[in-house]
mmCIF file of C-alpha atoms in Angstrom:
data_model
loop_
_atom_site.group_PDB
_atom_site.id
_atom_site.type_symbol
_atom_site.label_atom_id
_atom_site.label_comp_id
_atom_site.label_asym_id
_atom_site.label_seq_id
_atom_site.Cartn_x
_atom_site.Cartn_y
_atom_site.Cartn_z
ATOM 1 C CA MET A 389 -0.212 -0.052 0.121
ATOM 2 C CA PRO A 390 1.694 3.812 -0.895
ATOM 3 C CA GLN A 391 2.450 5.702 1.847
ATOM 4 C CA THR A 392 -1.485 7.873 2.943
ATOM 5 C CA ASP A 393 -1.582 10.599 4.627
ATOM 6 C CA PRO A 394 -4.328 11.628 7.904
ATOM 7 C CA LYS A 395 -6.787 12.639 5.943
ATOM 8 C CA THR A 396 -7.538 9.111 4.092
ATOM 9 C CA ILE A 397 -6.943 7.298 7.820
ATOM 10 C CA LYS A 398 -9.816 9.446 9.354
ATOM 11 C CA ALA A 399 -12.186 8.779 6.251
ATOM 12 C CA GLN A 400 -11.243 4.819 6.828
ATOM 13 C CA LEU A 401 -11.834 5.135 10.748
ATOM 14 C CA ARG A 402 -14.805 6.367 9.759
ATOM 15 C CA LYS A 403 -16.005 3.800 7.577
ATOM 16 C CA GLY A 404 -14.648 0.878 10.654
ATOM 17 C CA GLU A 405 -12.124 -0.172 8.383
ATOM 18 C CA LEU A 406 -8.228 -0.792 10.729
ATOM 19 C CA LYS A 407 -5.438 -2.124 9.479
ATOM 20 C CA ASN A 408 -3.318 -4.530 11.589
ATOM 21 C CA LEU A 409 0.000 -2.395 11.090
ATOM 22 C CA TYR A 410 0.466 1.148 11.488
ATOM 23 C CA TYR A 411 3.865 3.331 11.694
ATOM 24 C CA ILE A 412 3.270 7.258 12.186
ATOM 25 C CA PHE A 413 5.820 9.634 12.377
ATOM 26 C CA GLY A 414 6.141 13.839 11.261
ATOM 27 C CA LYS A 415 7.154 17.068 12.259
ATOM 28 C CA ASN A 416 3.147 17.644 13.469
ATOM 29 C CA ILE A 417 3.228 15.728 16.636
ATOM 30 C CA PRO A 418 0.414 16.864 17.739
ATOM 31 C CA GLU A 419 -1.489 15.461 14.880
ATOM 32 C CA VAL A 420 0.518 12.179 14.887
ATOM 33 C CA GLU A 421 -0.710 12.163 19.063
ATOM 34 C CA LYS A 422 -3.928 13.097 17.849
ATOM 35 C CA LEU A 423 -4.051 10.454 14.628
ATOM 36 C CA THR A 424 -2.735 7.672 17.166
ATOM 37 C CA LYS A 425 -5.494 8.068 19.699
ATOM 38 C CA GLN A 426 -8.487 7.857 16.662
ATOM 39 C CA ILE A 427 -6.844 4.532 15.574
ATOM 40 C CA ILE A 428 -6.891 3.636 19.758
ATOM 41 C CA GLN A 429 -11.014 4.682 19.837
ATOM 42 C CA ALA A 430 -11.326 2.741 16.924
ATOM 43 C CA ALA A 431 -9.708 -0.243 17.866
ATOM 44 C CA VAL A 432 -10.737 -0.730 21.696
ATOM 45 C CA GLY A 433 -13.667 2.079 22.188
ATOM 46 C CA ASP A 434 -13.243 2.473 25.840
ATOM 47 C CA ASN A 435 -11.997 -0.557 26.719
ATOM 48 C CA GLU A 436 -8.296 0.553 27.044
ATOM 49 C CA GLU A 437 -7.912 -0.676 30.371
ATOM 50 C CA PHE A 438 -8.426 -4.085 29.014
ATOM 51 C CA ALA A 439 -7.378 -4.350 25.445
ATOM 52 C CA LEU A 440 -4.510 -1.575 24.895
ATOM 53 C CA ASN A 441 -0.796 -2.561 25.562
ATOM 54 C CA LYS A 442 1.520 1.064 25.707
ATOM 55 C CA LEU A 443 4.822 0.512 25.317
ATOM 56 C CA ASP A 444 7.916 2.816 25.705
ATOM 57 C CA GLY A 445 10.190 2.056 22.626
ATOM 58 C CA ARG A 446 13.178 2.759 23.883
ATOM 59 C CA TYR A 447 12.942 -0.445 25.758
ATOM 60 C CA LEU A 448 11.429 -2.745 23.555
ATOM 61 C CA ASP A 449 11.310 -6.621 24.337
ATOM 62 C CA THR A 450 10.307 -8.969 21.146
ATOM 63 C CA SER A 451 9.904 -11.470 23.205
ATOM 64 C CA GLU A 452 7.366 -9.763 25.194
ATOM 65 C CA LEU A 453 5.796 -8.204 22.057
ATOM 66 C CA TYR A 454 4.913 -11.303 20.489
ATOM 67 C CA ASP A 455 3.356 -12.766 23.355
ATOM 68 C CA MET A 456 1.184 -9.719 23.577
ATOM 69 C CA ILE A 457 0.456 -9.930 19.594
ATOM 70 C CA GLN A 458 -1.059 -13.213 20.317
ATOM 71 C CA MET A 459 -2.737 -12.819 22.767
ATOM 72 C CA MET A 460 -6.632 -12.564 22.232
ATOM 73 C CA PRO A 461 -9.013 -9.556 22.749
ATOM 74 C CA MET A 462 -10.452 -8.946 25.769
ATOM 75 C CA MET A 463 -13.885 -6.811 26.293
ATOM 76 C CA SER A 464 -12.995 -5.463 22.675
ATOM 77 C CA GLU A 465 -12.782 -6.429 18.903
ATOM 78 C CA TYR A 466 -9.496 -6.154 18.934
ATOM 79 C CA ASN A 467 -6.211 -6.355 20.855
ATOM 80 C CA CYS A 468 -4.195 -3.202 20.518
ATOM 81 C CA ILE A 469 -0.575 -2.306 21.031
ATOM 82 C CA LEU A 470 1.105 0.888 21.180
ATOM 83 C CA ILE A 471 4.965 1.321 20.840
ATOM 84 C CA ASN A 472 5.713 5.109 20.725
ATOM 85 C CA ASP A 473 9.496 5.947 19.839
ATOM 86 C CA TYR A 474 11.038 2.456 18.444
ATOM 87 C CA ASN A 475 14.241 4.047 17.047
ATOM 88 C CA CYS A 476 15.791 1.902 14.776
ATOM 89 C CA GLU A 477 18.923 3.392 14.691
ATOM 90 C CA LYS A 478 19.234 3.338 18.680
ATOM 91 C CA PRO A 479 16.927 -0.005 19.272
ATOM 92 C CA ARG A 480 17.465 0.512 23.045
ATOM 93 C CA GLU A 481 18.198 2.782 25.622
ATOM 94 C CA ASN A 482 21.417 0.998 26.996
ATOM 95 C CA MET A 483 23.334 -0.931 23.563
ATOM 96 C CA ALA A 484 25.856 -2.463 25.356
ATOM 97 C CA GLY A 485 26.776 -5.319 23.618
ATOM 98 C CA LEU A 486 23.713 -5.541 20.916
ATOM 99 C CA ARG A 487 23.812 -4.269 18.003
ATOM 100 C CA SER A 488 20.868 -2.734 15.801
ATOM 101 C CA ASP A 489 20.625 -4.735 13.147
ATOM 102 C CA ASP A 490 19.552 -7.596 15.246
ATOM 103 C CA LEU A 491 16.977 -5.734 17.525
ATOM 104 C CA ASN A 492 15.719 -4.776 14.390
ATOM 105 C CA LYS A 493 15.290 -7.979 12.326
ATOM 106 C CA LYS A 494 13.546 -9.780 15.239
ATOM 107 C CA LEU A 495 11.434 -7.060 15.652
ATOM 108 C CA LEU A 496 10.764 -7.272 11.965
ATOM 109 C CA GLU A 497 10.052 -11.165 12.483
ATOM 110 C CA VAL A 498 7.761 -10.414 14.948
ATOM 111 C CA LEU A 499 5.454 -8.021 12.888
ATOM 112 C CA LYS A 500 5.551 -10.492 9.885
ATOM 113 C CA ASP A 501 2.534 -12.065 10.912
ATOM 114 C CA ILE A 502 -0.158 -9.913 12.882
ATOM 115 C CA PRO A 503 -3.162 -11.835 13.235
ATOM 116 C CA SER A 504 -6.341 -10.549 12.666
ATOM 117 C CA GLN A 505 -7.428 -9.710 16.214
ATOM 118 C CA THR A 506 -4.258 -7.374 16.396
ATOM 119 C CA VAL A 507 -3.686 -3.828 15.513
ATOM 120 C CA VAL A 508 -0.097 -2.556 16.151
ATOM 121 C CA ILE A 509 0.616 1.151 15.752
ATOM 122 C CA PHE A 510 3.990 2.775 15.542
ATOM 123 C CA ASN A 511 4.076 6.232 16.731
ATOM 124 C CA VAL A 512 7.235 8.691 16.585
ATOM 125 C CA THR A 513 6.803 11.830 19.493
ATOM 126 C CA GLY A 514 9.966 11.950 20.480
ATOM 127 C CA PHE A 515 12.875 11.866 18.100
ATOM 128 C CA GLU A 516 13.183 13.279 14.502
ATOM 129 C CA ILE A 517 13.437 10.614 11.720
ATOM 130 C CA ALA A 518 15.834 11.996 8.792
ATOM 131 C CA VAL A 519 13.710 11.943 5.550
ATOM 132 C CA LYS A 520 14.230 13.283 2.022
ATOM 133 C CA THR A 521 11.250 15.142 1.155
ATOM 134 C CA ASP A 522 9.765 15.666 -2.845
ATOM 135 C CA TYR A 523 8.078 18.882 -2.584
ATOM 136 C CA LYS A 524 6.115 18.814 -6.029
ATOM 137 C CA THR A 525 4.525 15.376 -4.586
ATOM 138 C CA GLY A 526 4.913 15.892 -0.926
ATOM 139 C CA ARG A 527 5.845 12.771 -0.250
ATOM 140 C CA SER A 528 8.850 12.324 2.211
ATOM 141 C CA THR A 529 11.494 9.451 1.763
ATOM 142 C CA ILE A 530 12.546 7.719 5.214
ATOM 143 C CA LYS A 531 16.484 7.144 4.879
ATOM 144 C CA ASP A 532 17.138 6.255 8.118
ATOM 145 C CA LYS A 533 17.155 2.754 9.461
ATOM 146 C CA ASN A 534 13.847 3.427 10.291
ATOM 147 C CA LYS A 535 12.976 2.656 6.308
ATOM 148 C CA LYS A 536 12.782 -1.432 7.065
ATOM 149 C CA LEU A 537 9.574 -0.768 9.645
ATOM 150 C CA ALA A 538 8.228 1.933 7.724
ATOM 151 C CA ASP A 539 8.164 0.117 4.600
ATOM 152 C CA LEU A 540 6.917 -3.055 6.584
ATOM 153 C CA ALA A 541 3.736 -0.978 7.931
ATOM 154 C CA GLU A 542 3.657 0.716 3.896
ATOM 155 C CA LYS A 543 3.475 -2.684 2.584
ATOM 156 C CA VAL A 544 0.961 -4.761 5.134
ATOM 157 C CA GLY A 545 -0.732 -1.898 6.864
ATOM 158 C CA GLU A 546 -0.582 1.771 6.577
ATOM 159 C CA LEU A 547 2.660 4.331 6.589
ATOM 160 C CA VAL A 548 1.397 7.635 7.848
ATOM 161 C CA GLU A 549 3.260 11.004 7.576
ATOM 162 C CA CYS A 550 2.033 13.998 9.320
ATOM 163 C CA PRO A 551 4.065 16.821 8.217
ATOM 164 C CA ILE A 552 3.382 20.675 8.789
ATOM 165 C CA LYS A 553 0.835 22.393 6.946
ATOM 166 C CA SER A 554 0.816 25.313 4.886
ATOM 167 C CA GLU A 555 -0.315 28.516 6.295
ATOM 168 C CA ASN A 556 -3.665 28.414 4.059
ATOM 169 C CA GLU A 557 -4.433 24.864 4.929
ATOM 170 C CA LEU A 558 -3.922 26.346 9.019
ATOM 171 C CA ALA A 559 -5.934 29.030 8.319
ATOM 172 C CA LYS A 560 -8.857 27.194 7.231
ATOM 173 C CA ASP A 561 -8.356 24.634 10.467
ATOM 174 C CA ILE A 562 -8.168 27.779 12.485
ATOM 175 C CA ALA A 563 -11.435 28.889 11.080
ATOM 176 C CA ALA A 564 -13.162 26.311 11.359
ATOM 177 C CA SER A 565 -12.116 25.890 15.220
ATOM 178 C CA VAL A 566 -12.766 29.252 16.319
ATOM 179 C CA SER A 567 -16.219 28.769 14.441
ATOM 180 C CA ALA A 568 -16.713 25.827 16.514
ATOM 181 C CA ARG A 569 -16.114 27.493 19.979
ATOM 182 C CA GLY A 570 -18.739 30.340 18.790
ATOM 183 C CA SER A 571 -16.342 33.009 17.866
ATOM 184 C CA LEU A 572 -15.430 34.331 14.080
ATOM 185 C CA ILE A 573 -11.869 35.352 11.917
ATOM 186 C CA SER A 574 -11.137 36.012 8.897
ATOM 187 C CA LEU A 575 -8.963 34.202 6.674
ATOM 188 C CA ASP A 576 -6.563 36.804 6.201
ATOM 189 C CA ASN A 577 -6.541 36.865 10.137
ATOM 190 C CA ALA A 578 -6.148 33.387 10.293
ATOM 191 C CA ARG A 579 -3.450 33.231 8.197
ATOM 192 C CA GLU A 580 -1.756 35.574 10.251
ATOM 193 C CA LEU A 581 -2.293 33.768 13.647
ATOM 194 C CA ALA A 582 -0.566 31.296 11.903
ATOM 195 C CA VAL A 583 2.500 32.977 11.045
ATOM 196 C CA MET A 584 2.663 35.037 13.786
ATOM 197 C CA CYS A 585 2.503 30.767 16.001
ATOM 198 C CA GLN A 586 5.478 29.837 13.190
ATOM 199 C CA SER A 587 3.002 27.171 11.821
ATOM 200 C CA ASP A 588 2.805 25.202 15.003
ATOM 201 C CA THR A 589 -0.249 23.613 16.125
ATOM 202 C CA LEU A 590 0.215 23.145 19.407
ATOM 203 C CA THR A 591 1.007 27.077 19.854
ATOM 204 C CA ILE A 592 -1.769 27.628 17.987
ATOM 205 C CA LYS A 593 -4.274 25.521 19.741
ATOM 206 C CA ASN A 594 -3.552 27.280 22.670
ATOM 207 C CA GLU A 595 -3.515 31.075 21.392
ATOM 208 C CA ILE A 596 -6.920 30.039 19.783
ATOM 209 C CA ASP A 597 -8.549 29.048 23.279
ATOM 210 C CA LYS A 598 -6.893 32.868 24.406
ATOM 211 C CA LEU A 599 -8.479 34.291 21.568
ATOM 212 C CA CYS A 600 -12.069 32.660 22.009
ATOM 213 C CA SER A 601 -12.484 33.035 25.857
ATOM 214 C CA TYR A 602 -11.150 37.420 25.325
ATOM 215 C CA ALA A 603 -13.887 37.448 21.978
ATOM 216 C CA GLY A 604 -16.419 35.427 23.058
ATOM 217 C CA ASN A 605 -19.256 35.612 20.260
ATOM 218 C CA GLY A 606 -17.691 38.188 18.630
ATOM 219 C CA GLU A 607 -15.230 38.085 15.641
ATOM 220 C CA ILE A 608 -11.515 37.719 16.606
ATOM 221 C CA THR A 609 -9.821 40.825 14.742
ATOM 222 C CA ALA A 610 -6.440 42.046 13.850
ATOM 223 C CA ASP A 611 -5.754 44.235 16.625
ATOM 224 C CA ILE A 612 -7.167 41.820 19.186
ATOM 225 C CA ILE A 613 -4.484 39.051 17.774
ATOM 226 C CA ARG A 614 -1.687 42.188 17.656
ATOM 227 C CA ASN A 615 -2.620 42.563 21.179
ATOM 228 C CA LEU A 616 -2.734 38.882 23.000
ATOM 229 C CA VAL A 617 -0.720 36.679 20.694
ATOM 230 C CA HIS A 618 3.022 36.819 20.999
ATOM 231 C CA ARG A 619 5.115 36.840 18.212
ATOM 232 C CA GLN A 620 7.481 33.864 17.787
ATOM 233 C CA SER A 621 10.985 35.151 17.681
ATOM 234 C CA ASP A 622 11.516 34.065 14.715
ATOM 235 C CA VAL A 623 8.853 36.485 12.805
ATOM 236 C CA THR A 624 10.449 39.768 14.648
ATOM 237 C CA PHE A 625 13.563 38.024 13.270
ATOM 238 C CA PHE A 626 12.210 38.858 10.149
ATOM 239 C CA LYS A 627 10.441 41.735 11.038
ATOM 240 C CA LEU A 628 14.230 43.349 11.397
ATOM 241 C CA ALA A 629 15.599 41.971 8.272
ATOM 242 C CA ASP A 630 12.581 44.127 6.541
ATOM 243 C CA ALA A 631 13.381 46.971 8.594
ATOM 244 C CA VAL A 632 16.770 47.205 7.471
ATOM 245 C CA SER A 633 16.049 46.048 4.084
ATOM 246 C CA ALA A 634 13.558 49.270 3.881
ATOM 247 C CA PHE A 635 15.645 51.865 5.639
ATOM 248 C CA ASN A 636 13.403 51.730 8.690
ATOM 249 C CA LYS A 637 15.116 53.154 11.315
ATOM 250 C CA ARG A 638 12.877 53.261 14.010
ATOM 251 C CA ALA A 639 11.230 49.925 13.348
ATOM 252 C CA ALA A 640 14.484 48.198 13.231
ATOM 253 C CA PHE A 641 15.886 49.210 16.714
ATOM 254 C CA GLU A 642 12.072 48.477 18.057
ATOM 255 C CA ALA A 643 12.377 45.145 16.599
ATOM 256 C CA LEU A 644 15.593 44.804 17.955
ATOM 257 C CA ASP A 645 14.772 45.560 21.556
ATOM 258 C CA GLU A 646 11.709 43.180 21.357
ATOM 259 C CA LEU A 647 14.441 40.426 20.362
ATOM 260 C CA MET A 648 16.881 41.560 23.236
ATOM 261 C CA GLN A 649 14.120 41.224 25.896
ATOM 262 C CA ASP A 650 12.873 37.658 24.760
ATOM 263 C CA ARG A 651 16.287 35.882 24.422
ATOM 264 C CA ASP A 652 18.342 35.251 27.542
ATOM 265 C CA ASN A 653 21.899 34.347 25.385
ATOM 266 C CA ARG A 654 22.121 37.061 22.702
ATOM 267 C CA GLY A 655 24.487 34.802 21.530
ATOM 268 C CA ALA A 656 21.245 33.194 19.950
ATOM 269 C CA VAL A 657 19.941 36.540 18.823
ATOM 270 C CA LEU A 658 22.956 37.275 16.258
ATOM 271 C CA ALA A 659 22.583 34.048 14.767
ATOM 272 C CA ASN A 660 19.239 34.359 14.123
ATOM 273 C CA ILE A 661 19.466 37.724 12.489
ATOM 274 C CA THR A 662 22.380 36.232 10.530
ATOM 275 C CA ALA A 663 19.890 33.514 9.282
ATOM 276 C CA SER A 664 17.574 35.662 8.486
ATOM 277 C CA PHE A 665 19.775 37.690 6.292
ATOM 278 C CA ILE A 666 21.144 34.626 4.695
ATOM 279 C CA ASP A 667 18.057 33.733 3.381
ATOM 280 C CA MET A 668 17.039 36.527 1.793
ATOM 281 C CA TYR A 669 20.578 36.206 -0.259
ATOM 282 C CA ARG A 670 19.388 32.347 -1.354
ATOM 283 C CA ALA A 671 16.431 34.409 -2.413
ATOM 284 C CA ALA A 672 17.869 37.180 -4.034
ATOM 285 C CA CYS A 673 20.484 34.795 -5.879
ATOM 286 C CA ALA A 674 17.292 32.584 -6.640
ATOM 287 C CA ARG A 675 14.934 35.031 -8.021
ATOM 288 C CA LYS A 676 18.421 36.256 -10.494
ATOM 289 C CA CYS A 677 18.646 32.563 -11.641
ATOM 290 C CA GLY A 678 15.072 32.376 -12.202
ATOM 291 C CA LYS A 679 13.553 30.138 -9.584
ATOM 292 C CA GLN A 680 10.966 30.726 -7.639
ATOM 293 C CA VAL A 681 10.020 29.539 -3.487
ATOM 294 C CA ALA A 682 9.360 26.339 -3.921
ATOM 295 C CA ASP A 683 12.814 25.896 -5.802
ATOM 296 C CA VAL A 684 14.485 27.484 -2.660
ATOM 297 C CA LYS A 685 12.564 25.516 -0.574
ATOM 298 C CA ALA A 686 13.232 22.249 -1.903
ATOM 299 C CA ASP A 687 16.827 22.888 -2.363
ATOM 300 C CA PHE A 688 17.867 24.309 1.313
ATOM 301 C CA ALA A 689 14.849 21.596 3.128
ATOM 302 C CA TYR A 690 13.399 24.764 4.460
ATOM 303 C CA VAL A 691 9.720 23.566 6.872
ATOM 304 C CA TRP A 692 8.353 26.198 6.782
ATOM 305 C CA GLU A 693 7.587 27.815 3.393
ATOM 306 C CA PHE A 694 6.364 31.606 5.046
ATOM 307 C CA LYS A 695 10.277 31.966 6.275
ATOM 308 C CA VAL A 696 10.907 31.538 2.150
ATOM 309 C CA LYS A 697 8.668 33.916 0.730
ATOM 310 C CA ASN A 698 9.179 36.461 3.626
ATOM 311 C CA ALA A 699 13.105 36.361 1.977
ATOM 312 C CA PHE A 700 11.961 36.553 -1.349
ATOM 313 C CA ARG A 701 10.053 39.828 -0.355
ATOM 314 C CA ASP A 702 12.272 41.369 2.253
ATOM 315 C CA SER A 703 15.177 41.031 -0.414
ATOM 316 C CA SER A 704 13.314 42.957 -3.161
ATOM 317 C CA LYS A 705 14.020 45.615 -1.235
ATOM 318 C CA MET A 706 18.180 44.917 -1.219
ATOM 319 C CA SER A 707 20.820 44.426 -3.841
ATOM 320 C CA ILE A 708 22.642 41.381 -3.657
ATOM 321 C CA ARG A 709 26.140 43.685 -3.177
ATOM 322 C CA ARG A 710 23.912 45.146 -0.528
ATOM 323 C CA LEU A 711 22.884 41.819 1.220
ATOM 324 C CA ARG A 712 26.438 41.050 0.894
ATOM 325 C CA GLU A 713 28.028 43.657 2.408
ATOM 326 C CA CYS A 714 25.526 42.867 5.732
ATOM 327 C CA ILE A 715 26.608 39.575 5.647
ATOM 328 C CA ARG A 716 29.746 40.648 6.228
ATOM 329 C CA ILE A 717 28.556 43.048 8.873
ATOM 330 C CA LEU A 718 27.183 40.527 10.689
ATOM 331 C CA ARG A 719 30.407 38.012 10.631
ATOM 332 C CA ASP A 720 32.610 40.917 11.563
ATOM 333 C CA THR A 721 30.306 41.250 14.623
ATOM 334 C CA ASN A 722 30.304 37.760 15.502
ATOM 335 C CA ILE A 723 34.335 37.752 16.044
ATOM 336 C CA THR A 724 33.700 40.926 17.795
ATOM 337 C CA LEU A 725 31.171 38.926 20.461
ATOM 338 C CA ASN A 726 33.094 36.141 20.788
ATOM 339 C CA SER A 727 36.916 38.078 21.096
ATOM 340 C CA GLY A 728 36.327 38.578 24.711
ATOM 341 C CA GLY A 729 34.016 41.164 27.232
ATOM 342 C CA CYS A 730 31.324 43.736 25.688
ATOM 343 C CA ASP A 731 28.000 44.704 26.075
ATOM 344 C CA GLU A 732 25.838 42.402 23.488
ATOM 345 C CA LYS A 733 23.134 45.109 23.553
ATOM 346 C CA THR A 734 25.514 48.131 22.414
ATOM 347 C CA VAL A 735 27.323 45.915 19.577
ATOM 348 C CA LEU A 736 24.423 45.087 18.259
ATOM 349 C CA GLU A 737 23.102 48.133 18.040
ATOM 350 C CA GLN A 738 26.152 48.853 16.314
ATOM 351 C CA THR A 739 25.488 46.476 14.040
ATOM 352 C CA VAL A 740 22.053 47.525 12.710
ATOM 353 C CA THR A 741 23.090 51.114 12.384
ATOM 354 C CA LYS A 742 26.173 50.096 9.737
ATOM 355 C CA MET A 743 23.740 47.761 7.748
ATOM 356 C CA LEU A 744 21.054 50.975 7.795
ATOM 357 C CA MET A 745 24.044 52.368 6.524
ATOM 358 C CA THR A 746 24.703 50.460 3.705
ATOM 359 C CA LYS A 747 23.741 51.798 -0.157
ATOM 360 C CA ASN A 748 22.030 49.299 -2.605
#
């Protein structure tokens, strides 16, 4: 069976269709957890106490797992087993005297003949799987040792990836969620909320709860969002880059002040400012070569599309020569901060001033 998506799995569950093996992974961890719960609910209903076994993948005993798989269900149609965070790269917390290939081979043997009454779910929420993403098809191919386990799930059950959604997809979800709570929000404001939260679904959920409590049955306006939602730091880095590109001194220093208040590690502030200008430099070079947002996202493996879009937008105001000069200034600033005692805030203010003085 081909790799599928959460929407397809949910449609199968509504029809009462269950597979014997699931492998669920992806950067959208809340969606991984949500889909896992839905599969468990479909398999055992309210009988989790008797029909569900939860195992920690870091301490998985394949002999014990085999016995669980062969068990007959109690007070439920299915016997369900959830294995969280089994990592084929490091199958045990303590690998002394053990080989990962041997442990993985035993696991695959156990999983080859799952009886019809058993549903086995592997989900990944505590480590990142190495993947190569085809941004044209949206499919990801697992590159590390977890591929064999994923391939088995794809062959006999379901391999499911939960990727981070685009801002437009999230905007629709936000609008629907807000509406279900009795409030209103426009798609433009929902999209802005997604961007401010860096497309993090858990952060978005928390912000929706707060905004709906404030707005009640009214509309969540742009002013309410600006006043109540804390803009994630990465978004403020883009504000700073945008202000420098537009020669907007006031906005640049307001953004810098906000960043210095948010971060205890001011070296991280410089690193992220530099990353924003490197993003813009990539975008400017890509535009010169006739490349588009999708090309840059694929070539440099960006997770969030809005970062690339912002880079394309802001870099249009700056020449490549000026971007190079700003990156040189940031390089010199890094050397200064790492060379000895100095006031980080003062040095960064001087850096922003120098960048504002560069010319196209």
